[in-house]
Coordinates of C-alpha atoms in Angstrom, one line a residue:
X1 CA 250.7 23.8 -219.2
X2 CA 247.7 21.8 -218.4
X3 CA 244.6 23.2 -216.6
X4 CA 245.5 21.6 -213.2
X5 CA 248.9 23.2 -213.2
X6 CA 247.4 26.6 -214.3
X7 CA 244.9 26.5 -211.4
X8 CA 247.6 25.6 -209.0
X9 CA 249.7 28.5 -210.1
X10 CA 246.7 30.8 -209.9
X11 CA 246.1 29.8 -206.2
X12 CA 249.8 30.1 -205.3
X13 CA 250.0 33.7 -206.5
X14 CA 246.8 34.7 -204.7
X15 CA 248.0 33.2 -201.4
X16 CA 251.6 34.3 -201.7
X17 CA 253.1 36.7 -199.1
X18 CA 254.2 40.2 -200.1
X19 CA 257.7 39.3 -199.2
X20 CA 257.6 36.6 -201.8
X21 CA 256.8 39.1 -204.5
X22 CA 260.0 41.0 -203.7
X23 CA 262.1 38.2 -205.1
X24 CA 260.4 38.5 -208.5
X25 CA 259.7 42.2 -208.9
X26 CA 262.9 44.3 -209.0
X27 CA 263.1 48.0 -208.6
X28 CA 263.7 49.5 -212.0
X29 CA 265.0 53.1 -212.0
X30 CA 263.4 55.4 -214.5
X31 CA 265.5 56.2 -217.6
X32 CA 267.4 59.5 -217.5
X33 CA 265.3 60.9 -220.3
X34 CA 261.9 59.7 -219.0
X35 CA 259.2 61.9 -217.8
X36 CA 259.0 62.0 -214.0
X37 CA 256.3 59.8 -212.7
X38 CA 255.9 57.9 -215.9
X39 CA 255.0 54.2 -215.3
X40 CA 257.8 51.8 -216.3
X41 CA 256.4 49.3 -218.8
X42 CA 256.3 45.7 -217.7
X43 CA 258.6 44.8 -220.6
X44 CA 261.3 46.9 -219.1
X45 CA 260.9 45.4 -215.6
X46 CA 260.9 41.9 -217.2
X47 CA 264.2 42.8 -219.0
X48 CA 266.0 43.6 -215.7
X49 CA 264.5 40.5 -214.1
X50 CA 265.8 38.4 -216.9
X51 CA 269.3 39.7 -216.6
X52 CA 269.4 38.8 -213.0
X53 CA 267.6 35.4 -213.1
X54 CA 269.1 34.1 -216.3
X55 CA 272.8 34.9 -215.7
X56 CA 273.7 31.2 -215.4
X57 CA 271.3 29.7 -217.9
X58 CA 270.8 29.9 -221.6
X59 CA 267.3 31.1 -222.2
X60 CA 265.5 30.4 -225.5
X61 CA 264.7 33.6 -227.2
X62 CA 262.1 34.3 -229.9
X63 CA 264.8 34.6 -232.5
X64 CA 266.1 31.1 -231.5
X65 CA 262.7 29.5 -232.1
X66 CA 261.0 31.7 -234.6
X67 CA 259.7 28.8 -236.7
X68 CA 257.5 27.5 -233.9
X69 CA 256.0 30.9 -232.8
X70 CA 252.4 31.9 -233.7
X71 CA 253.7 34.6 -236.1
X72 CA 255.2 31.9 -238.2
X73 CA 251.9 30.1 -238.6
X74 CA 250.4 30.0 -242.1
X75 CA 247.7 32.6 -242.9
X76 CA 245.2 29.8 -243.2
X77 CA 246.0 28.5 -239.7
X78 CA 246.0 32.0 -238.2
X79 CA 242.5 32.6 -239.6
X80 CA 241.3 29.3 -238.4
X81 CA 242.4 30.2 -234.9
X82 CA 240.9 33.6 -235.3
X83 CA 237.6 32.0 -236.3
X84 CA 237.5 30.1 -233.0
X85 CA 238.1 33.3 -231.1
X86 CA 235.4 35.0 -233.2
X87 CA 232.9 32.4 -231.9
X88 CA 234.0 32.7 -228.3
X89 CA 233.7 36.5 -228.4
X90 CA 230.4 36.2 -230.2
X91 CA 229.2 33.9 -227.4
X92 CA 230.1 36.4 -224.8
X93 CA 228.0 39.3 -226.3
X94 CA 225.2 36.9 -227.3
X95 CA 224.8 35.9 -223.7
X96 CA 224.4 39.6 -222.7
X97 CA 221.8 40.4 -225.4
X98 CA 219.6 37.3 -225.5
X99 CA 218.7 37.5 -221.8
X100 CA 215.9 40.1 -222.3
X101 CA 213.9 37.5 -224.2
X102 CA 213.5 35.5 -221.0
X103 CA 212.4 38.5 -218.8
X104 CA 208.6 38.2 -219.5
X105 CA 208.6 34.5 -218.5
X106 CA 210.6 35.2 -215.4
X107 CA 208.3 38.0 -214.4
X108 CA 205.4 35.6 -214.6
X109 CA 207.0 32.7 -212.7
X110 CA 208.7 34.8 -210.0
X111 CA 206.0 37.5 -209.7
X112 CA 208.1 40.6 -210.2
X113 CA 208.1 43.7 -212.4
X114 CA 210.0 44.6 -215.6
X115 CA 212.7 46.6 -213.8
X116 CA 213.5 43.8 -211.4
X117 CA 213.6 41.4 -214.4
X118 CA 216.3 43.4 -216.1
X119 CA 218.6 43.4 -213.1
X120 CA 220.0 40.1 -214.4
X121 CA 221.1 41.8 -217.5
X122 CA 222.8 44.6 -215.6
X123 CA 224.6 42.2 -213.2
X124 CA 226.0 40.3 -216.2
X125 CA 227.3 43.4 -217.9
X126 CA 228.9 44.8 -214.7
X127 CA 230.5 41.5 -213.8
X128 CA 231.8 41.2 -217.4
X129 CA 233.3 44.7 -217.1
X130 CA 235.4 43.6 -214.1
X131 CA 236.0 40.0 -215.3
X132 CA 237.6 41.0 -218.6
X133 CA 240.2 43.0 -216.6
X134 CA 240.8 40.1 -214.2
X135 CA 241.5 37.5 -216.9
X136 CA 243.6 39.5 -219.4
X137 CA 246.8 39.6 -217.3
X138 CA 246.5 35.8 -216.6
X139 CA 246.4 35.1 -220.3
X140 CA 249.8 36.8 -220.6
X141 CA 251.3 34.6 -217.9
X142 CA 249.5 31.3 -218.3
X143 CA 248.8 31.4 -222.0
X144 CA 245.7 32.2 -224.0
X145 CA 244.5 28.6 -224.4
X146 CA 244.3 27.6 -220.7
X147 CA 242.7 30.9 -219.7
X148 CA 240.0 30.7 -222.4
X149 CA 239.2 27.1 -221.4
X150 CA 238.9 27.9 -217.6
X151 CA 236.9 31.0 -218.5
X152 CA 234.5 29.3 -220.8
X153 CA 234.1 26.2 -218.5
X154 CA 233.2 28.4 -215.5
X155 CA 230.9 30.7 -217.5
X156 CA 229.1 27.8 -219.1
X157 CA 228.6 26.0 -215.8
X158 CA 227.1 29.3 -214.4
X159 CA 224.3 28.9 -217.0
X160 CA 223.1 25.7 -215.1
X161 CA 221.8 27.4 -212.0
X162 CA 220.1 30.0 -214.2
X163 CA 218.3 27.4 -216.3
X164 CA 217.3 25.4 -213.2
X165 CA 216.6 28.3 -210.9
X166 CA 213.9 27.9 -208.3
X167 CA 213.9 31.6 -207.7
X168 CA 215.1 34.9 -209.2
X169 CA 218.0 35.2 -206.7
X170 CA 219.6 32.1 -208.1
X171 CA 219.3 33.6 -211.6
X172 CA 221.1 36.8 -210.4
X173 CA 223.9 34.8 -208.8
X174 CA 224.4 32.7 -211.9
X175 CA 224.4 35.7 -214.1
X176 CA 227.1 37.3 -212.0
X177 CA 229.4 34.3 -212.3
X178 CA 228.7 33.9 -216.0
X179 CA 229.8 37.5 -216.5
X180 CA 232.8 37.6 -214.2
X181 CA 234.3 34.5 -215.9
X182 CA 234.0 35.9 -219.4
X183 CA 237.5 36.5 -220.8
X184 CA 236.9 36.0 -224.6
X185 CA 237.1 39.5 -225.9
X186 CA 240.3 40.6 -224.1
X187 CA 242.0 37.4 -224.7
X188 CA 241.0 37.4 -228.4
X189 CA 242.8 40.7 -229.0
X190 CA 245.8 39.3 -227.2
X191 CA 245.8 36.3 -229.6
X192 CA 245.7 38.7 -232.5
X193 CA 248.9 40.4 -231.2
X194 CA 250.5 37.0 -230.9
X195 CA 250.0 36.1 -234.5
X196 CA 250.4 39.4 -236.4
X197 CA 252.7 42.4 -236.1
X198 CA 251.3 45.8 -235.3
X199 CA 251.2 46.9 -238.9
X200 CA 249.6 43.7 -240.2
X201 CA 246.8 43.0 -237.6
X202 CA 244.2 45.5 -238.7
X203 CA 242.0 43.0 -240.6
X204 CA 242.1 40.6 -237.7
X205 CA 241.2 43.3 -235.2
X206 CA 238.3 44.4 -237.4
X207 CA 237.1 40.8 -237.5
X208 CA 237.0 40.4 -233.7
X209 CA 235.3 43.8 -233.4
X210 CA 232.6 42.4 -235.7
X211 CA 232.1 39.5 -233.3
X212 CA 231.9 41.9 -230.4
X213 CA 229.2 44.1 -231.8
X214 CA 227.5 41.3 -233.8
X215 CA 226.6 39.2 -230.8
X216 CA 224.5 42.1 -229.5
X217 CA 222.3 41.8 -232.7
X218 CA 222.4 38.0 -233.1
X219 CA 220.9 37.6 -229.6
X220 CA 217.7 39.5 -230.4
X221 CA 217.5 37.7 -233.7
X222 CA 217.4 34.2 -232.1
X223 CA 215.8 35.3 -228.8
X224 CA 212.3 35.9 -230.0
X225 CA 212.0 32.3 -231.4
X226 CA 213.1 31.0 -228.0
X227 CA 210.6 33.3 -226.3
X228 CA 207.7 32.3 -228.6
X229 CA 208.2 28.5 -228.7
X230 CA 209.9 27.5 -225.5
X231 CA 210.0 28.6 -221.8
X232 CA 212.3 31.3 -220.4
X233 CA 214.7 28.6 -219.1
X234 CA 215.7 27.8 -222.7
X235 CA 217.2 31.3 -222.9
X236 CA 220.0 29.9 -220.7
X237 CA 220.1 26.5 -222.3
X238 CA 220.8 28.2 -225.6
X239 CA 223.7 30.2 -224.0
X240 CA 225.1 27.0 -222.6
X241 CA 224.9 25.2 -226.0
X242 CA 226.6 28.0 -227.9
X243 CA 229.2 28.4 -225.2
X244 CA 229.8 24.6 -225.1
X245 CA 230.3 24.5 -228.9
X246 CA 232.7 27.4 -228.7
X247 CA 234.7 25.8 -226.0
X248 CA 234.8 22.4 -227.7
X249 CA 236.0 24.0 -231.0
X250 CA 238.7 26.0 -229.1
X251 CA 239.8 22.9 -227.2
X252 CA 240.2 20.5 -230.1
X253 CA 241.3 22.8 -232.8
X254 CA 243.2 25.8 -231.4
X255 CA 246.9 25.7 -230.3
X256 CA 248.6 28.0 -227.8
X257 CA 249.7 31.3 -229.4
X258 CA 251.4 33.1 -226.5
X259 CA 255.1 33.3 -227.3
X260 CA 256.5 32.7 -223.8
X261 CA 254.4 29.6 -223.3
X262 CA 255.5 28.2 -226.7
X263 CA 259.2 28.9 -225.9
X264 CA 258.8 27.1 -222.6
X265 CA 257.5 24.0 -224.4
X266 CA 260.1 24.2 -227.1
X267 CA 262.9 24.4 -224.5
X268 CA 261.6 21.3 -222.8
X269 CA 261.4 19.5 -226.1
X270 CA 265.0 20.4 -227.0
X271 CA 266.3 19.3 -223.6
X272 CA 264.5 16.0 -223.8
X273 CA 265.0 15.2 -227.5
X274 CA 268.2 17.0 -228.5
X275 CA 270.0 17.2 -225.1
X276 CA 270.4 21.0 -225.4
X277 CA 270.9 22.9 -222.2
X278 CA 268.2 25.6 -222.9
X279 CA 265.4 26.9 -220.8
X280 CA 262.1 28.7 -221.4
X281 CA 261.6 32.3 -220.3
X282 CA 259.2 31.3 -217.5
X283 CA 261.2 28.3 -216.4
X284 CA 263.9 30.4 -214.9
X285 CA 261.6 32.7 -212.9
X286 CA 261.2 31.9 -209.2
X287 CA 257.7 33.3 -209.3
X288 CA 255.8 33.6 -212.5
X289 CA 253.8 36.6 -211.5
X290 CA 253.7 38.3 -208.2
X291 CA 250.9 39.9 -206.3
X292 CA 252.4 43.3 -206.9
X293 CA 252.6 42.8 -210.6
X294 CA 249.1 41.5 -210.7
X295 CA 247.7 44.5 -208.9
X296 CA 249.7 46.9 -211.2
X297 CA 248.3 45.2 -214.3
X298 CA 244.7 45.1 -213.0
X299 CA 244.8 48.7 -211.7
X300 CA 246.3 50.3 -214.8
X301 CA 243.1 50.3 -217.0
X302 CA 241.3 52.3 -214.2
X303 CA 244.3 54.5 -213.7
X304 CA 244.4 55.3 -217.5
X305 CA 240.6 55.9 -217.5
X306 CA 240.9 58.5 -214.7
X307 CA 244.2 60.2 -215.6
X308 CA 244.5 59.9 -219.4
X309 CA 242.4 62.5 -221.3
X310 CA 242.4 60.5 -224.5
X311 CA 241.4 57.2 -222.8
X312 CA 238.8 58.9 -220.7
X313 CA 237.2 60.6 -223.8
X314 CA 237.4 57.5 -225.9
X315 CA 236.0 55.3 -223.1
X316 CA 233.1 57.7 -222.5
X317 CA 232.5 58.0 -226.3
X318 CA 232.3 54.2 -226.8
X319 CA 230.4 53.7 -223.5
X320 CA 227.7 56.3 -224.3
X321 CA 227.6 55.0 -227.9
X322 CA 227.0 51.5 -226.5
X323 CA 224.3 52.8 -224.1
X324 CA 222.7 54.8 -226.9
X325 CA 222.6 51.8 -229.2
X326 CA 221.1 49.6 -226.4
X327 CA 218.3 52.2 -225.9
X328 CA 217.7 52.3 -229.6
X329 CA 217.4 48.5 -229.8
X330 CA 215.0 48.5 -226.9
X331 CA 212.6 50.8 -228.9
X332 CA 212.3 48.2 -231.7
X333 CA 209.6 46.2 -229.9
X334 CA 207.5 49.4 -229.4
X335 CA 207.9 50.8 -232.9
X336 CA 207.5 47.7 -235.0
X337 CA 204.5 46.6 -233.0
X338 CA 202.6 49.2 -235.0
X339 CA 203.1 47.0 -238.1
X340 CA 202.1 43.8 -236.2
X341 CA 205.6 42.5 -235.4
X342 CA 205.2 40.2 -232.4
X343 CA 207.6 37.4 -231.3
X344 CA 209.0 35.7 -233.2
X345 CA 208.6 38.2 -236.1
X346 CA 210.4 40.8 -234.0
X347 CA 213.6 38.9 -234.8
X348 CA 213.4 40.3 -238.4
X349 CA 213.7 43.9 -237.1
X350 CA 217.3 43.3 -235.9
X351 CA 218.6 41.9 -239.1
X352 CA 219.2 45.4 -240.7
X353 CA 221.3 46.2 -237.7
X354 CA 223.5 43.1 -238.3
X355 CA 223.7 44.0 -242.0
X356 CA 225.0 47.4 -240.9
X357 CA 227.7 45.8 -238.8
X358 CA 228.8 43.6 -241.7
X359 CA 228.8 46.4 -244.3
X360 CA 230.9 48.6 -242.0
X361 CA 233.3 45.7 -241.3
X362 CA 233.7 45.1 -245.1
X363 CA 234.2 48.8 -245.7
X364 CA 237.2 48.9 -243.4
X365 CA 239.3 47.4 -246.3
X366 CA 239.4 50.9 -247.6
X367 CA 241.1 52.6 -244.6
X368 CA 243.3 49.6 -243.9
X369 CA 244.8 49.5 -247.4
X370 CA 245.1 53.3 -247.3
X371 CA 247.0 53.1 -244.1
X372 CA 249.4 50.5 -245.6
X373 CA 250.1 52.8 -248.6
X374 CA 250.8 55.7 -246.2
X375 CA 253.3 53.7 -244.2
X376 CA 255.2 52.8 -247.4
X377 CA 255.1 56.3 -248.8
X378 CA 255.5 58.5 -245.8
X379 CA 256.0 56.4 -242.6
X380 CA 257.3 59.3 -240.5
X381 CA 254.0 61.2 -241.1
X382 CA 251.7 58.5 -240.1
X383 CA 250.1 59.5 -236.8
X384 CA 247.6 57.7 -234.6
X385 CA 245.1 60.3 -235.6
X386 CA 245.3 59.2 -239.2
X387 CA 243.6 56.0 -238.3
X388 CA 240.4 57.9 -237.6
X389 CA 240.1 59.1 -241.2
X390 CA 237.4 56.6 -242.2
X391 CA 235.5 57.0 -239.0
X392 CA 234.9 60.7 -239.9
X393 CA 232.9 59.6 -242.9
X394 CA 230.9 56.8 -241.3
X395 CA 230.2 58.4 -237.9
X396 CA 227.6 60.9 -239.2
X397 CA 225.4 58.0 -240.2
X398 CA 224.6 57.6 -236.5
X399 CA 222.5 60.8 -236.1
X400 CA 221.3 60.5 -239.8
X401 CA 220.1 56.9 -239.1
X402 CA 218.4 57.9 -235.9
X403 CA 216.7 60.9 -237.4
X404 CA 215.5 58.8 -240.3
X405 CA 214.3 56.0 -238.0
X406 CA 212.4 58.6 -235.9
X407 CA 210.5 60.2 -238.7
X408 CA 209.6 56.9 -240.4
X409 CA 208.2 55.3 -237.3
X410 CA 204.6 56.6 -237.5
X411 CA 203.2 53.3 -238.4
X412 CA 201.6 51.7 -241.5
X413 CA 199.3 54.7 -242.2
X414 CA 202.2 56.9 -243.2
X415 CA 205.3 54.7 -244.0
X416 CA 206.1 51.1 -244.8
X417 CA 207.9 48.9 -242.2
X418 CA 211.0 48.7 -244.3
X419 CA 211.7 52.4 -244.1
X420 CA 212.9 52.5 -240.4
X421 CA 214.8 49.2 -241.1
X422 CA 216.8 50.9 -243.8
X423 CA 217.9 53.6 -241.4
X424 CA 218.7 50.9 -238.8
X425 CA 221.4 49.8 -241.2
X426 CA 223.0 53.2 -241.0
X427 CA 223.0 53.1 -237.2
X428 CA 224.7 49.7 -237.3
X429 CA 227.4 51.0 -239.6
X430 CA 228.1 53.9 -237.3
X431 CA 228.1 51.8 -234.1
X432 CA 230.7 49.5 -235.6
X433 CA 232.8 52.5 -236.7
X434 CA 232.9 53.8 -233.1
X435 CA 234.1 50.5 -231.7
X436 CA 236.7 49.9 -234.4
X437 CA 237.9 53.5 -234.5
X438 CA 238.4 53.8 -230.8
X439 CA 240.3 50.4 -230.5
X440 CA 242.4 51.1 -233.6
X441 CA 243.3 54.6 -232.4
X442 CA 244.2 53.6 -228.8
X443 CA 246.3 50.7 -230.2
X444 CA 248.3 53.2 -232.3
X445 CA 248.6 55.8 -229.5
X446 CA 249.5 53.6 -226.6
X447 CA 251.5 50.7 -227.9
X448 CA 252.4 48.4 -225.0
X449 CA 249.7 50.1 -222.9
X450 CA 247.1 49.5 -225.6
X451 CA 245.5 46.5 -223.9
X452 CA 245.0 48.5 -220.7
X453 CA 243.6 51.4 -222.7
X454 CA 241.2 49.0 -224.5
X455 CA 240.3 47.5 -221.1
X456 CA 239.2 51.0 -220.0
X457 CA 237.0 51.2 -223.0
X458 CA 235.5 47.8 -222.4
X459 CA 234.8 48.7 -218.8
X460 CA 233.0 51.9 -219.8
X461 CA 230.9 50.1 -222.5
X462 CA 229.7 47.4 -220.1
X463 CA 229.2 49.7 -217.2
X464 CA 227.1 52.3 -219.2
X465 CA 225.2 49.6 -221.0
X466 CA 224.3 48.1 -217.6
X467 CA 223.1 51.5 -216.4
X468 CA 221.0 52.0 -219.5
X469 CA 219.4 48.6 -219.0
X470 CA 217.8 49.8 -215.8
X471 CA 217.2 53.4 -216.9
X472 CA 215.3 52.3 -220.0
X473 CA 213.2 49.6 -218.2
X474 CA 210.2 51.8 -218.5
X475 CA 211.0 53.0 -222.0
X476 CA 207.4 52.4 -223.2
X477 CA 206.2 55.2 -220.9
X478 CA 208.8 57.7 -222.3
X479 CA 207.8 56.8 -225.9
X480 CA 204.1 57.1 -225.2
X481 CA 204.5 60.5 -223.6
X482 CA 206.9 62.0 -226.2
X483 CA 205.6 60.2 -229.2
X484 CA 207.7 57.6 -231.1
X485 CA 209.1 60.2 -233.5
X486 CA 210.2 62.7 -230.9
X487 CA 211.6 60.1 -228.5
X488 CA 213.9 58.7 -231.3
X489 CA 214.7 62.3 -232.3
X490 CA 216.0 62.9 -228.8
X491 CA 218.4 59.9 -229.3
X492 CA 219.5 61.4 -232.6
X493 CA 220.3 64.8 -230.9
X494 CA 222.3 63.0 -228.3
X495 CA 224.2 61.1 -231.1
X496 CA 224.9 64.4 -232.8
X497 CA 226.6 65.6 -229.6
X498 CA 228.3 62.2 -229.1
X499 CA 230.3 62.2 -232.4
X500 CA 231.9 65.6 -231.9
X501 CA 234.9 64.3 -229.8
X502 CA 236.0 62.0 -232.6
X503 CA 236.5 64.9 -234.9
X504 CA 238.4 66.7 -232.1
X505 CA 240.7 63.7 -231.7
X506 CA 241.4 63.7 -235.5
X507 CA 242.4 67.4 -235.7
X508 CA 243.7 68.0 -232.2
X509 CA 244.8 64.6 -231.0
X510 CA 248.5 65.4 -230.9
X511 CA 247.9 68.3 -228.6
X512 CA 245.8 66.1 -226.3
X513 CA 248.5 63.4 -226.4
X514 CA 251.1 65.9 -225.4
X515 CA 249.5 66.0 -222.0
X516 CA 249.6 62.2 -221.7
X517 CA 252.2 60.6 -219.4
X518 CA 251.8 57.2 -221.1
X519 CA 251.9 58.4 -224.7
X520 CA 254.8 60.8 -224.0
X521 CA 256.8 58.0 -222.4
X522 CA 256.5 56.0 -225.7
X523 CA 257.7 59.0 -227.7
X524 CA 260.8 59.3 -225.4
X525 CA 261.5 55.6 -226.0
X526 CA 261.0 56.0 -229.8
X527 CA 258.1 53.7 -230.0
X528 CA 255.7 56.2 -231.4
X529 CA 256.1 59.2 -233.8
X530 CA 256.5 62.5 -232.0
X531 CA 253.5 64.4 -233.3
X532 CA 254.8 67.9 -233.6
X533 CA 252.8 70.6 -235.3
X534 CA 253.6 69.3 -238.7
X535 CA 252.9 65.7 -237.7
X536 CA 249.3 66.3 -236.7
X537 CA 246.4 65.0 -238.7
X538 CA 246.3 68.4 -240.4
X539 CA 249.9 68.3 -241.4
X540 CA 249.6 64.7 -242.6
X541 CA 247.1 65.8 -245.2
X542 CA 249.9 67.2 -247.5
X543 CA 251.4 63.7 -247.7
X544 CA 248.0 62.0 -247.9
X545 CA 247.0 64.0 -251.0
X546 CA 249.6 61.9 -253.0
X547 CA 248.1 58.7 -251.7
X548 CA 245.2 57.3 -253.8

């Protein structure tokens, strides 16, 4: 499907009448053994729709064309595709973090205060929180490739009014559209699911998580050089350049991975070249996606956030972790100024954080391989909570790192500048573990609802990070009043409280999931292990003792 056709379909759905949607969305009665009120997965509704719409046509299935699907790509090709998604995801988070390096210049040119200057950062993060939810369902229907291209094109174009802005209002508007059109993160995880099975995708997920957190550190590494040697407008030109490179790489090198889109194309090829009377799964549908379906998909992440205890806790954990990390990063300029770190030397202070992310990412080979051995040796005893095993060891590094940073931030008279940087590495490792642990856990616990659960987490992270941007706008006053060591100690105490829920999930997760409508519906369908008392993380330990 080309971009023009995709946009036409997008407009037709938005403008369609409610009655039109009734032809494509059939009522699906709940299974007899389902939990009352449990949402029926989209795949079940699609199955009923297929039986009705395809009665007189032979529809190409995945088993009929397995060789052309993304899961049949070579590992080398899969990782090439993943590399492109890594860059698009990195570009998204880079855009959010590099903005602060242009605030001082905008303050001077537009005659405004620090707090007003940071509004552009909050607007971008909030718009991104909603934008990622908006684009994810479209990538399922239209394909990953066209959605990423439309998203990147619109987001990149939104950098132009920011770079050329005659006033600050123009910057705010540009930042809003740059954020709302960002689809990279949510689509990247969808592409991972296209190419790897659930039991084989851990390394790929870990790689995309690295891009997600890494961009927040790479922005402050490059930003000070832009701030020191160019004008604030180049902060946006740099975003446009990186986004343009990411889009070009994706356009010229990356094929479609969504199975339904590939099957549509393969069916057309067979009809044309081989004369076979076969049709793609989307070709036989009167309406590709209805307004009702679209609303259901878009609302589900927020429904799960409000009604699912696990999703709510995980979202708040990741969100507060993100906000805490942002506040910690904002303190770097104040703390390292004591050692004479000014732009562009302040860029060096963020390198330890990036090192922490990379070390934590590399360390995930340990739990991933352990999980594989557990599935081979005792598959019935592998619970979603067992995926949190490695997080329990890495998570304490957050308060330890913050405490260490606090009490080595006295300045050159009492400690060398490298001391707080060493502790920053520990904070980076823990921050990565939170993101990876939450995503991995929700994927295992919610199966087909995992993307919606992950969407709740992404929304919470962006929303709380946006709030912290404004709340910490006068951070220097807080640090001056409390003292650098006590201000950072306060962050460490908050981190100590923050990590407690992850241990609760590990030891009591099965009891919490027992109250979940979504998770219990999967157990009824046999898609997830029923975590009885002996199948909890505690019960799993007996089997784990035999696994090296």
